[in-house]
XYZ file of C-alpha atoms in Angstrom:
667
model
C 98.365 137.363 105.364
C 97.489 141.027 105.382
C 94.081 142.428 106.244
C 92.323 145.198 108.158
C 89.186 144.244 110.073
C 86.534 146.952 109.487
C 83.872 147.903 111.993
C 80.799 145.706 111.582
C 77.248 146.481 112.754
C 75.534 143.923 114.995
C 71.854 144.034 115.995
C 70.966 142.303 119.239
C 67.249 141.645 119.627
C 66.061 140.578 123.071
C 62.409 139.763 123.707
C 61.513 139.145 127.336
C 58.067 137.882 128.330
C 59.089 137.869 131.969
C 61.532 139.900 133.988
C 65.120 138.800 133.173
C 67.371 137.592 135.957
C 69.561 140.257 137.590
C 72.706 138.758 136.048
C 71.218 138.989 132.548
C 70.041 142.534 133.196
C 73.601 143.474 134.151
C 74.953 141.987 130.928
C 72.370 143.849 128.851
C 73.207 147.073 130.611
C 76.907 146.549 129.875
C 76.118 146.099 126.178
C 74.192 149.364 126.071
C 77.060 151.211 127.734
C 79.498 149.752 125.122
C 77.165 150.966 122.398
C 78.508 152.420 119.148
C 82.116 152.189 120.281
C 81.790 148.405 120.129
C 79.562 148.489 117.023
C 76.658 147.023 119.014
C 73.030 148.086 118.764
C 70.510 146.754 121.274
C 66.759 146.521 120.776
C 65.317 145.462 124.122
C 61.697 144.682 124.906
C 60.388 143.875 128.360
C 62.987 145.719 130.409
C 61.511 146.712 133.804
C 60.798 150.397 134.323
C 63.206 152.190 136.595
C 60.687 153.017 139.287
C 61.577 153.835 142.908
C 62.736 150.729 144.687
C 63.667 148.766 141.487
C 67.216 147.425 141.283
C 67.615 146.965 137.510
C 70.940 148.522 136.454
C 70.613 151.691 134.383
C 70.931 151.425 130.618
C 73.460 153.577 128.816
C 72.893 155.504 125.597
C 69.297 154.336 125.424
C 66.059 155.910 124.309
C 63.208 154.537 126.393
C 59.750 153.996 124.959
C 56.861 153.358 127.369
C 53.457 152.080 126.301
C 50.230 153.306 127.923
C 46.977 151.845 126.565
C 47.744 152.183 122.883
C 49.919 155.250 123.232
C 53.691 155.602 123.538
C 55.811 158.089 125.396
C 59.270 158.556 123.758
C 62.053 159.589 126.102
C 64.913 161.869 125.116
C 67.490 160.243 122.787
C 71.125 160.376 124.018
C 72.801 163.605 123.005
C 69.763 165.122 121.255
C 66.961 165.619 123.785
C 63.483 166.597 122.713
C 62.871 168.594 125.854
C 64.699 170.935 128.159
C 63.680 169.206 131.342
C 64.404 165.609 130.253
C 60.766 164.601 130.173
C 60.964 163.446 126.567
C 58.508 163.981 123.750
C 55.646 166.014 125.155
C 52.956 164.844 122.761
C 51.921 161.200 123.014
C 52.352 159.009 119.949
C 49.524 156.868 118.668
C 50.964 153.518 117.614
C 50.138 152.040 114.248
C 48.618 148.632 114.122
C 50.694 145.569 113.206
C 51.600 145.442 109.481
C 50.021 142.655 107.394
C 51.993 139.383 107.514
C 52.488 139.474 103.741
C 54.186 142.855 104.020
C 56.473 141.608 106.778
C 57.394 138.569 104.694
C 58.059 140.651 101.567
C 60.230 143.093 103.507
C 62.209 140.238 105.086
C 62.819 138.646 101.688
C 63.914 141.985 100.253
C 66.305 142.660 103.103
C 67.629 139.079 102.975
C 68.384 139.349 99.270
C 70.095 142.694 99.827
C 72.197 141.185 102.617
C 73.195 138.264 100.418
C 74.210 140.627 97.639
C 76.283 142.606 100.096
C 77.955 139.468 101.458
C 78.413 137.793 98.061
C 82.044 137.636 97.031
C 82.440 137.836 93.242
C 85.463 136.167 91.675
C 86.344 139.412 89.883
C 87.108 140.969 93.282
C 90.255 138.819 93.415
C 91.667 140.291 90.212
C 93.930 143.316 89.805
C 92.930 146.351 87.789
C 95.758 145.719 85.305
C 96.995 142.381 84.005
C 100.626 141.315 84.400
C 101.616 144.607 86.015
C 103.387 143.204 89.082
C 106.958 142.027 89.579
C 107.793 138.706 91.223
C 111.286 139.780 92.250
C 110.547 139.722 95.967
C 107.787 137.137 95.855
C 104.283 136.473 94.596
C 101.124 137.935 96.121
C 97.460 137.554 95.369
C 94.088 138.287 96.910
C 92.268 135.087 97.840
C 89.092 136.433 99.449
C 87.838 138.546 102.314
C 88.632 138.599 105.998
C 85.569 140.357 107.363
C 84.957 142.939 104.668
C 88.600 143.603 103.766
C 90.513 141.768 101.024
C 92.983 139.151 102.253
C 96.346 139.001 100.497
C 98.631 135.989 100.803
C 102.160 135.520 99.502
C 104.847 133.159 98.298
C 107.950 134.830 99.675
C 110.745 134.314 102.179
C 108.307 134.335 105.104
C 105.747 131.929 103.582
C 107.564 130.083 100.769
C 105.303 127.003 100.766
C 101.646 126.342 101.572
C 99.856 123.389 103.134
C 96.130 123.126 102.328
C 93.736 120.718 104.043
C 90.036 120.030 103.663
C 87.602 117.142 103.442
C 85.872 116.116 100.228
C 83.461 118.837 99.152
C 85.038 121.471 101.391
C 86.079 123.643 98.440
C 89.756 122.736 98.172
C 89.730 122.733 94.368
C 87.762 126.002 94.298
C 90.296 127.659 96.583
C 93.224 126.450 94.462
C 91.581 127.776 91.291
C 91.056 131.150 92.954
C 94.747 131.272 93.871
C 96.017 130.181 90.456
C 93.863 132.570 88.459
C 94.695 135.411 90.835
C 98.423 134.820 90.367
C 98.113 134.392 86.602
C 96.287 137.717 86.313
C 98.982 139.576 88.255
C 102.196 138.093 86.876
C 103.244 137.451 83.293
C 104.617 134.089 82.141
C 108.076 135.666 82.330
C 107.529 136.119 86.085
C 105.546 132.961 86.922
C 105.444 129.316 85.825
C 103.020 126.683 87.064
C 103.395 122.918 87.515
C 100.032 121.378 88.400
C 99.421 117.825 89.598
C 96.083 116.277 90.503
C 96.054 112.694 91.782
C 92.319 112.266 92.265
C 89.671 111.333 89.738
C 88.347 114.613 88.436
C 89.090 117.538 86.179
C 90.528 120.097 88.596
C 93.133 121.466 86.198
C 91.617 120.508 82.830
C 90.591 124.085 82.103
C 94.244 125.169 82.061
C 95.040 123.011 79.005
C 93.762 123.010 75.413
C 90.881 120.664 74.613
C 88.842 119.800 71.537
C 86.139 122.213 72.722
C 88.425 125.062 73.778
C 91.909 125.543 72.281
C 92.977 128.098 74.897
C 95.369 127.376 77.743
C 96.895 129.223 80.643
C 100.219 130.520 79.280
C 101.908 130.169 82.686
C 101.308 126.404 82.848
C 104.355 124.320 81.940
C 103.193 120.840 82.993
C 99.731 119.653 83.993
C 98.886 116.190 85.301
C 95.217 115.164 85.415
C 94.448 111.948 87.302
C 98.213 111.635 87.478
C 100.187 108.444 87.950
C 102.569 108.395 90.903
C 105.394 107.910 88.391
C 104.361 111.129 86.653
C 104.399 112.963 89.977
C 107.902 111.664 90.653
C 108.981 112.788 87.181
C 107.704 116.314 87.908
C 109.601 116.417 91.210
C 112.756 115.332 89.410
C 112.193 118.080 86.840
C 111.781 120.662 89.616
C 114.998 119.490 91.258
C 116.870 119.844 87.960
C 115.477 123.362 87.617
C 116.500 124.194 91.203
C 120.009 122.943 90.491
C 120.153 125.059 87.335
C 119.122 128.104 89.346
C 121.691 127.334 92.014
C 124.378 127.530 89.325
C 122.942 130.844 88.071
C 123.018 132.312 91.584
C 126.589 131.168 92.011
C 127.640 132.795 88.725
C 126.199 136.126 89.864
C 127.563 135.838 93.385
C 124.174 136.043 95.114
C 122.242 133.687 97.368
C 118.599 134.491 96.574
C 116.530 134.726 93.416
C 115.472 138.252 94.344
C 119.110 139.393 94.129
C 119.590 138.348 90.498
C 119.848 141.138 87.899
C 116.365 142.150 86.749
C 117.341 142.504 83.093
C 116.903 138.744 82.612
C 114.846 137.452 85.549
C 114.073 133.830 86.264
C 110.354 133.197 86.725
C 109.166 131.970 90.062
C 107.689 128.488 90.003
C 104.573 127.406 91.874
C 104.032 123.637 91.946
C 100.599 122.540 93.158
C 100.159 118.879 94.152
C 96.524 118.101 94.929
C 95.924 114.919 96.973
C 99.673 114.601 97.459
C 99.189 111.696 99.882
C 98.552 109.465 96.836
C 102.083 110.174 95.599
C 103.512 109.073 98.937
C 101.257 106.032 99.398
C 102.983 102.951 100.767
C 106.662 102.755 101.501
C 108.084 101.645 98.175
C 111.086 103.063 96.350
C 108.915 105.589 94.502
C 107.415 106.970 97.733
C 110.814 107.178 99.409
C 112.363 109.060 96.500
C 109.356 111.403 96.375
C 109.785 112.202 100.077
C 113.500 112.884 99.532
C 112.736 115.254 96.664
C 109.954 117.041 98.559
C 112.246 117.621 101.515
C 115.019 118.956 99.277
C 112.660 121.279 97.389
C 111.024 122.467 100.616
C 114.400 123.355 102.140
C 115.991 124.963 99.093
C 113.003 126.295 97.163
C 112.867 129.529 99.170
C 116.210 130.649 97.719
C 115.587 129.437 94.178
C 112.046 130.732 93.683
C 110.464 127.269 93.691
C 107.298 127.219 95.801
C 105.203 124.186 96.753
C 101.502 123.894 97.502
C 100.588 120.518 98.999
C 96.869 119.837 99.341
C 95.169 116.798 100.814
C 92.183 115.530 102.763
C 94.448 114.187 105.516
C 97.995 114.703 106.712
C 98.162 111.559 108.836
C 98.827 107.902 108.119
C 101.367 108.529 105.348
C 103.870 105.758 106.000
C 106.653 107.207 103.851
C 106.616 110.369 105.994
C 107.283 108.640 109.309
C 110.140 110.517 110.947
C 110.261 113.016 108.067
C 106.997 114.959 108.369
C 108.362 117.722 110.597
C 111.441 118.216 108.419
C 109.187 118.732 105.399
C 106.061 120.394 106.785
C 108.151 122.620 109.035
C 109.050 124.548 105.875
C 105.358 125.221 105.153
C 104.711 128.358 107.184
C 101.378 129.160 105.559
C 98.552 126.749 106.343
C 95.048 126.883 104.895
C 92.444 124.837 106.759
C 89.114 124.386 105.009
C 86.167 122.558 106.621
C 87.444 119.218 107.884
C 91.040 120.262 107.270
C 92.102 121.242 110.776
C 94.880 118.666 110.599
C 97.138 121.220 108.897
C 97.003 123.345 112.057
C 98.628 122.760 115.414
C 96.970 120.072 117.529
C 95.907 122.729 120.030
C 94.444 124.967 117.326
C 90.717 124.338 116.771
C 90.068 127.489 114.732
C 88.768 125.388 111.809
C 86.414 123.273 113.898
C 83.138 124.854 112.760
C 83.869 126.449 109.402
C 81.063 126.743 106.841
C 81.616 125.815 103.185
C 83.254 128.673 101.322
C 85.456 129.710 104.202
C 88.872 128.775 105.529
C 91.365 129.571 108.258
C 94.617 131.072 106.990
C 97.522 130.707 109.396
C 100.967 132.189 108.735
C 102.773 130.605 111.680
C 102.807 126.935 110.662
C 99.423 126.390 112.281
C 100.235 127.826 115.716
C 97.423 129.176 117.890
C 96.915 132.919 117.633
C 97.961 133.444 114.000
C 94.600 132.646 112.418
C 92.541 134.686 109.983
C 89.101 133.521 108.890
C 88.747 133.860 105.151
C 85.753 133.746 102.833
C 86.602 132.955 99.217
C 84.486 133.050 96.046
C 83.140 129.966 94.311
C 85.245 129.648 91.170
C 82.845 127.049 89.756
C 79.976 129.510 89.991
C 82.104 132.033 88.087
C 82.821 129.727 85.133
C 82.071 132.447 82.591
C 84.437 134.899 84.323
C 87.169 132.256 84.486
C 86.800 131.422 80.801
C 86.903 135.096 79.857
C 90.058 135.635 81.928
C 91.752 132.543 80.519
C 91.045 133.637 76.944
C 92.269 137.144 77.745
C 95.561 135.803 79.118
C 95.897 133.297 76.279
C 95.444 136.017 73.675
C 98.160 138.053 75.414
C 100.664 135.179 75.551
C 104.178 135.994 74.334
C 105.078 135.032 70.759
C 106.330 131.477 70.457
C 104.596 130.291 73.612
C 104.044 126.555 73.817
C 101.031 124.791 75.243
C 101.754 123.011 78.527
C 102.879 119.404 78.585
C 99.775 117.482 79.607
C 99.471 114.039 81.146
C 95.941 112.635 81.324
C 96.058 109.446 83.305
C 92.747 108.197 81.938
C 93.534 108.811 78.273
C 94.610 106.082 75.867
C 97.634 106.718 73.644
C 97.340 106.172 69.888
C 100.284 105.950 67.570
C 98.542 107.910 64.806
C 98.344 110.935 67.156
C 101.976 110.752 68.230
C 104.124 113.652 66.909
C 107.166 111.389 66.544
C 105.141 108.973 64.427
C 103.766 111.695 62.153
C 107.283 113.056 61.709
C 108.826 109.753 60.599
C 110.232 109.707 57.065
C 112.068 107.077 54.974
C 115.842 107.015 54.953
C 116.785 106.865 58.611
C 119.892 104.808 59.425
C 118.508 103.539 62.705
C 114.820 102.619 62.368
C 112.706 103.218 65.455
C 109.926 100.983 66.745
C 107.400 103.170 68.586
C 105.498 101.403 71.364
C 103.864 104.062 73.555
C 104.148 107.303 75.473
C 106.550 107.582 78.398
C 105.082 108.649 81.741
C 107.333 111.674 82.146
C 106.917 115.427 82.247
C 106.857 115.919 78.505
C 105.177 112.656 77.456
C 108.075 111.650 75.222
C 107.584 108.831 72.765
C 108.609 105.403 74.048
C 110.635 103.608 71.377
C 113.376 101.126 70.595
C 116.124 101.488 67.998
C 116.124 98.579 65.573
C 119.743 98.866 64.476
C 122.460 96.268 63.860
C 123.311 95.816 67.550
C 122.850 92.205 68.736
C 119.560 91.695 70.539
C 117.621 94.436 68.737
C 114.392 92.480 68.655
C 111.126 93.324 70.386
C 109.148 91.130 72.757
C 105.748 92.303 73.963
C 104.771 90.140 76.935
C 101.464 89.697 78.751
C 98.035 88.168 78.413
C 96.353 91.542 77.839
C 94.987 91.942 74.342
C 96.790 95.285 74.195
C 99.904 93.303 73.240
C 98.609 93.053 69.681
C 98.075 96.828 69.537
C 101.634 97.512 70.697
C 102.959 95.177 68.015
C 100.862 96.943 65.388
C 102.186 100.371 66.430
C 105.803 99.186 66.338
C 105.327 97.653 62.877
C 103.591 100.670 61.325
C 106.192 103.062 62.722
C 109.011 100.971 61.214
C 107.185 100.868 57.885
C 107.041 104.688 57.726
C 110.839 104.764 57.766
C 111.233 102.669 54.598
C 110.326 103.406 51.035
C 108.124 100.694 49.484
C 110.273 97.726 48.520
C 113.181 98.553 50.834
C 111.918 96.216 53.537
C 109.814 93.058 53.645
C 107.213 92.272 56.280
C 106.253 88.750 57.275
C 103.077 88.591 59.384
C 101.877 85.610 61.381
C 98.696 85.710 63.456
C 98.763 82.565 65.570
C 95.990 83.438 68.060
C 92.399 84.166 67.083
C 92.079 87.215 69.341
C 94.826 88.959 67.390
C 93.367 88.368 63.917
C 91.557 91.750 63.639
C 94.695 93.682 64.619
C 96.887 91.573 62.328
C 94.463 92.115 59.433
C 94.483 95.876 60.078
C 98.291 95.885 60.171
C 98.409 93.921 56.913
C 96.023 96.337 55.196
C 97.948 99.411 56.379
C 101.276 97.996 55.158
C 99.888 97.096 51.761
C 98.213 100.498 51.431
C 101.639 102.083 51.977
C 103.089 99.938 49.191
C 105.121 97.512 51.308
C 105.394 93.822 50.373
C 103.647 91.650 52.962
C 103.644 87.894 53.339
C 101.141 86.134 55.625
C 102.135 82.751 57.099
C 100.960 80.250 59.679
C 103.140 78.563 62.312
C 104.659 76.133 59.814
C 105.395 78.950 57.370
C 106.981 80.928 60.175
C 109.312 78.034 61.009
C 110.292 77.636 57.362
C 111.150 81.330 57.066
C 113.161 81.280 60.320
C 115.159 78.320 58.978
C 115.843 80.198 55.727
C 116.895 83.433 57.426
C 119.071 81.601 59.962
C 120.943 79.993 57.077
C 121.141 83.012 54.773
C 119.743 86.461 55.757
C 118.521 88.310 52.699
C 118.268 92.032 53.404
C 115.947 94.111 55.572
C 113.041 92.045 56.888
C 110.704 92.238 59.861
C 109.075 89.124 61.266
C 105.902 90.237 63.054
C 104.288 87.448 65.057
C 101.013 87.859 66.958
C 101.045 85.056 69.546
C 104.637 83.872 69.227
C 104.164 81.425 72.102
C 101.584 79.530 70.023
C 104.379 78.538 67.606
C 106.259 76.638 70.350
C 105.026 73.135 69.370
C 106.046 73.651 65.745
C 109.349 75.321 66.537
C 110.188 72.762 69.204
C 109.927 69.783 66.851
C 113.307 68.445 65.648
C 114.133 67.757 61.992
C 114.346 63.958 61.522
C 117.508 64.272 59.415
C 119.525 67.080 61.040
C 117.971 66.718 64.508
C 117.874 70.499 64.567
C 114.740 72.148 65.958
C 113.100 75.379 64.895
C 114.113 76.862 68.241
C 117.768 76.241 67.351
C 117.288 78.248 64.164
C 115.378 80.901 66.116
C 118.362 81.323 68.472
C 120.693 81.689 65.483
C 118.382 84.244 63.896
C 118.113 86.267 67.110
C 121.892 86.471 67.504
C 122.834 87.113 63.865
C 119.734 88.745 62.390
C 120.215 92.406 63.417
C 123.617 92.596 61.730
C 121.849 91.709 58.468
C 118.771 93.880 59.007
C 116.480 91.085 60.200
C 114.407 91.745 63.315
C 111.759 89.776 65.169
C 108.784 91.575 66.693
C 106.683 89.170 68.710
C 103.866 89.095 71.243
C 104.233 86.400 73.884
C 101.311 85.821 76.250
C 103.547 84.760 79.107
C 107.027 85.559 80.378
C 107.846 81.897 81.023
C 106.953 81.059 77.443
C 109.334 83.770 76.238
C 112.106 82.399 78.471
C 111.480 78.872 77.131
C 111.728 80.086 73.540
C 114.980 81.867 74.360
C 116.393 78.730 75.939
C 116.410 80.051 79.513
C 117.138 83.334 81.259
C 120.838 83.000 80.430
C 119.877 83.960 76.848
C 117.582 86.862 77.787
C 119.857 89.405 76.087
C 119.046 87.802 72.741
C 115.907 89.983 72.852
C 116.985 93.231 74.451
C 113.773 95.196 73.905
C 110.880 94.254 76.167
C 107.418 95.702 76.792
C 105.826 94.064 79.844
C 102.059 94.421 80.155
C 100.186 92.596 82.922
C 103.248 90.701 84.133
C 103.711 90.407 87.935
C 106.626 92.465 89.196
C 108.455 89.611 90.995
C 108.221 87.399 87.907
C 109.568 90.183 85.716
C 112.402 90.914 88.166
C 113.399 87.235 88.129
C 113.495 87.200 84.326
C 115.551 90.384 84.180
C 117.880 89.295 86.968
C 117.295 92.418 89.089
C 116.360 92.707 92.763
C 115.010 96.244 93.170
C 112.331 96.346 90.477
C 109.228 98.199 91.709
C 106.477 97.449 89.211
C 102.798 96.796 89.775
C 100.929 95.959 86.567
C 97.697 97.845 85.876
C 95.419 98.535 82.953
C 96.719 100.809 80.201
C 100.257 100.818 81.565
C 103.349 98.832 80.664
C 106.995 98.685 81.616
C 109.548 99.378 78.906
C 112.845 97.561 79.403
C 115.902 98.147 77.228
C 118.637 95.854 78.421
C 121.274 97.781 76.501
C 120.860 101.003 78.476
C 119.803 99.191 81.674
C 116.755 101.409 82.122
C 113.127 100.687 82.841
C 110.372 103.222 82.205
C 106.650 103.205 82.800
C 104.753 103.864 79.580
C 101.219 104.232 78.307
C 101.251 101.597 75.540
C 99.782 102.510 72.184
C 96.213 101.279 71.812
C 94.161 100.579 68.714
C 90.645 101.533 67.691
C 87.964 100.079 69.932
C 90.215 100.119 72.974
C 88.359 100.571 76.267
C 89.918 102.504 79.172
C 89.964 99.445 81.414
C 92.237 97.648 79.032
C 89.588 95.309 77.620
C 88.600 95.208 74.000
């Protein structure tokens, strides 16, 4: 931090109705002797006259005024006497009467308003005169507020590569972060600076950096923005940052240098600032996700200095994070710059109480990892109060964005995903050799579409599992996406709605298929068994069996034929194993994992349906079905786990929802 403390004027008013104690008189006398050199002015009433025999210490640099029955005698001011003999002003001065109380009040209000205007810190004071005029070669710098009356500049560089920010709720943590981000964005172009922004709390801290229905602008430096982020999204961002750091390490090696600043400036790599607000949420618990996040944070903290990757970790508390036990010093030791807002003294050394009594709108900036003696008290502007200035700056930067700039990848944890809005869905066309069933949006940096390939590989069927009504919506999205990849008549669709709750979604799916010109056949459980028997015996071209409530067909499928003694489940097993090679695929919603296993004939046949979307299925139950031991999955509303047994990967997704879907997962 860089600042120069200017001289400030202080007015000390002392009113004494009785003679002060000798010790206090000595202190007052010392203040008057310090005088202008210490920027102290003293107005003292009631000081005893220096008459013969009095012991009051002499005052320095003082003009004495003595009252005598309504008159005043003004002594010589220091350095500019009125008289040659030191007797003061020869003519007595008749004192005016007290001013009216209303006048005193008006003057006080006027002076108070003037003082507030003088002390007010406008957001525009943080901004440079010219936009994007600075180079990030040796680091990033921005003004974040005032220390005294001088601007305070902080940096992301070799000395302070990472920042730790602490403050209680309402202390202004979000405001401070906005000040920093806008200050950086105004100084450095997108070619010099990229931003990755994560917010784990409920709120809209970073919403203004992304395009919305009300405002299409975005901050051109932002590459990924998470709002009310999932922990899995945070982990995905850390993985992305590690990949970028590894890419930069290779670039440094090619050029034979060890630091980003030493790379040739004809094609510079932008510095990256990754802000993680409420980062303790990402590290909550001690599960596999938290442990991997800690590993990645430690790696990025150690290596980021050289590769131009800078971290800002902000939180209400730095204690009680189980995943950090034994690792906190290794990570936080790399964070030389600490910012303590009110209630955020935990980011400082235990012996440092500089943030103990901070008012809102101020902070302690420490550049020595929180050590005592390296503190600067900062006042920063209220970015929320400057909403109009922020919007104007954002639009200015957006209008100046380089040609071909892309809006940031945005993850909104509270937002439902709809297949009709998915770019992969809108881009589907007939004629593809490997039809894709779209089921949701992956919780990753770029929000890629979650899908399964419905090709001729054995097991290419889809099971949506869980009691949540969202299972019907996922099935609808998969069916409509497959339909877009076939010209009318190239594929048949058989629909069975076997549970009442799914009837509206099944009817909507039916209507959409027919409107697109596809042949649709509606059947009940008995009709479903008949068609399974037919297809098991002789597949007849491309056909999709879409069953809402597949578990409800168990009694019908389980019954054995009185002549052949063959059950519908036997034919189902044949269809599952042989169907994909002939273009026949089953897409079903089961309301329980055990019911799915029963229909498959036990977990030994689980590969007969290789594509699985698990909704509100308990993690241990799902792990048992999949035959894995390290599955970390906790079901929650509007999330699902995508499992593709062919590539042995599991991914958290936001499943596609239909119209009328509520955020809590209930319809």
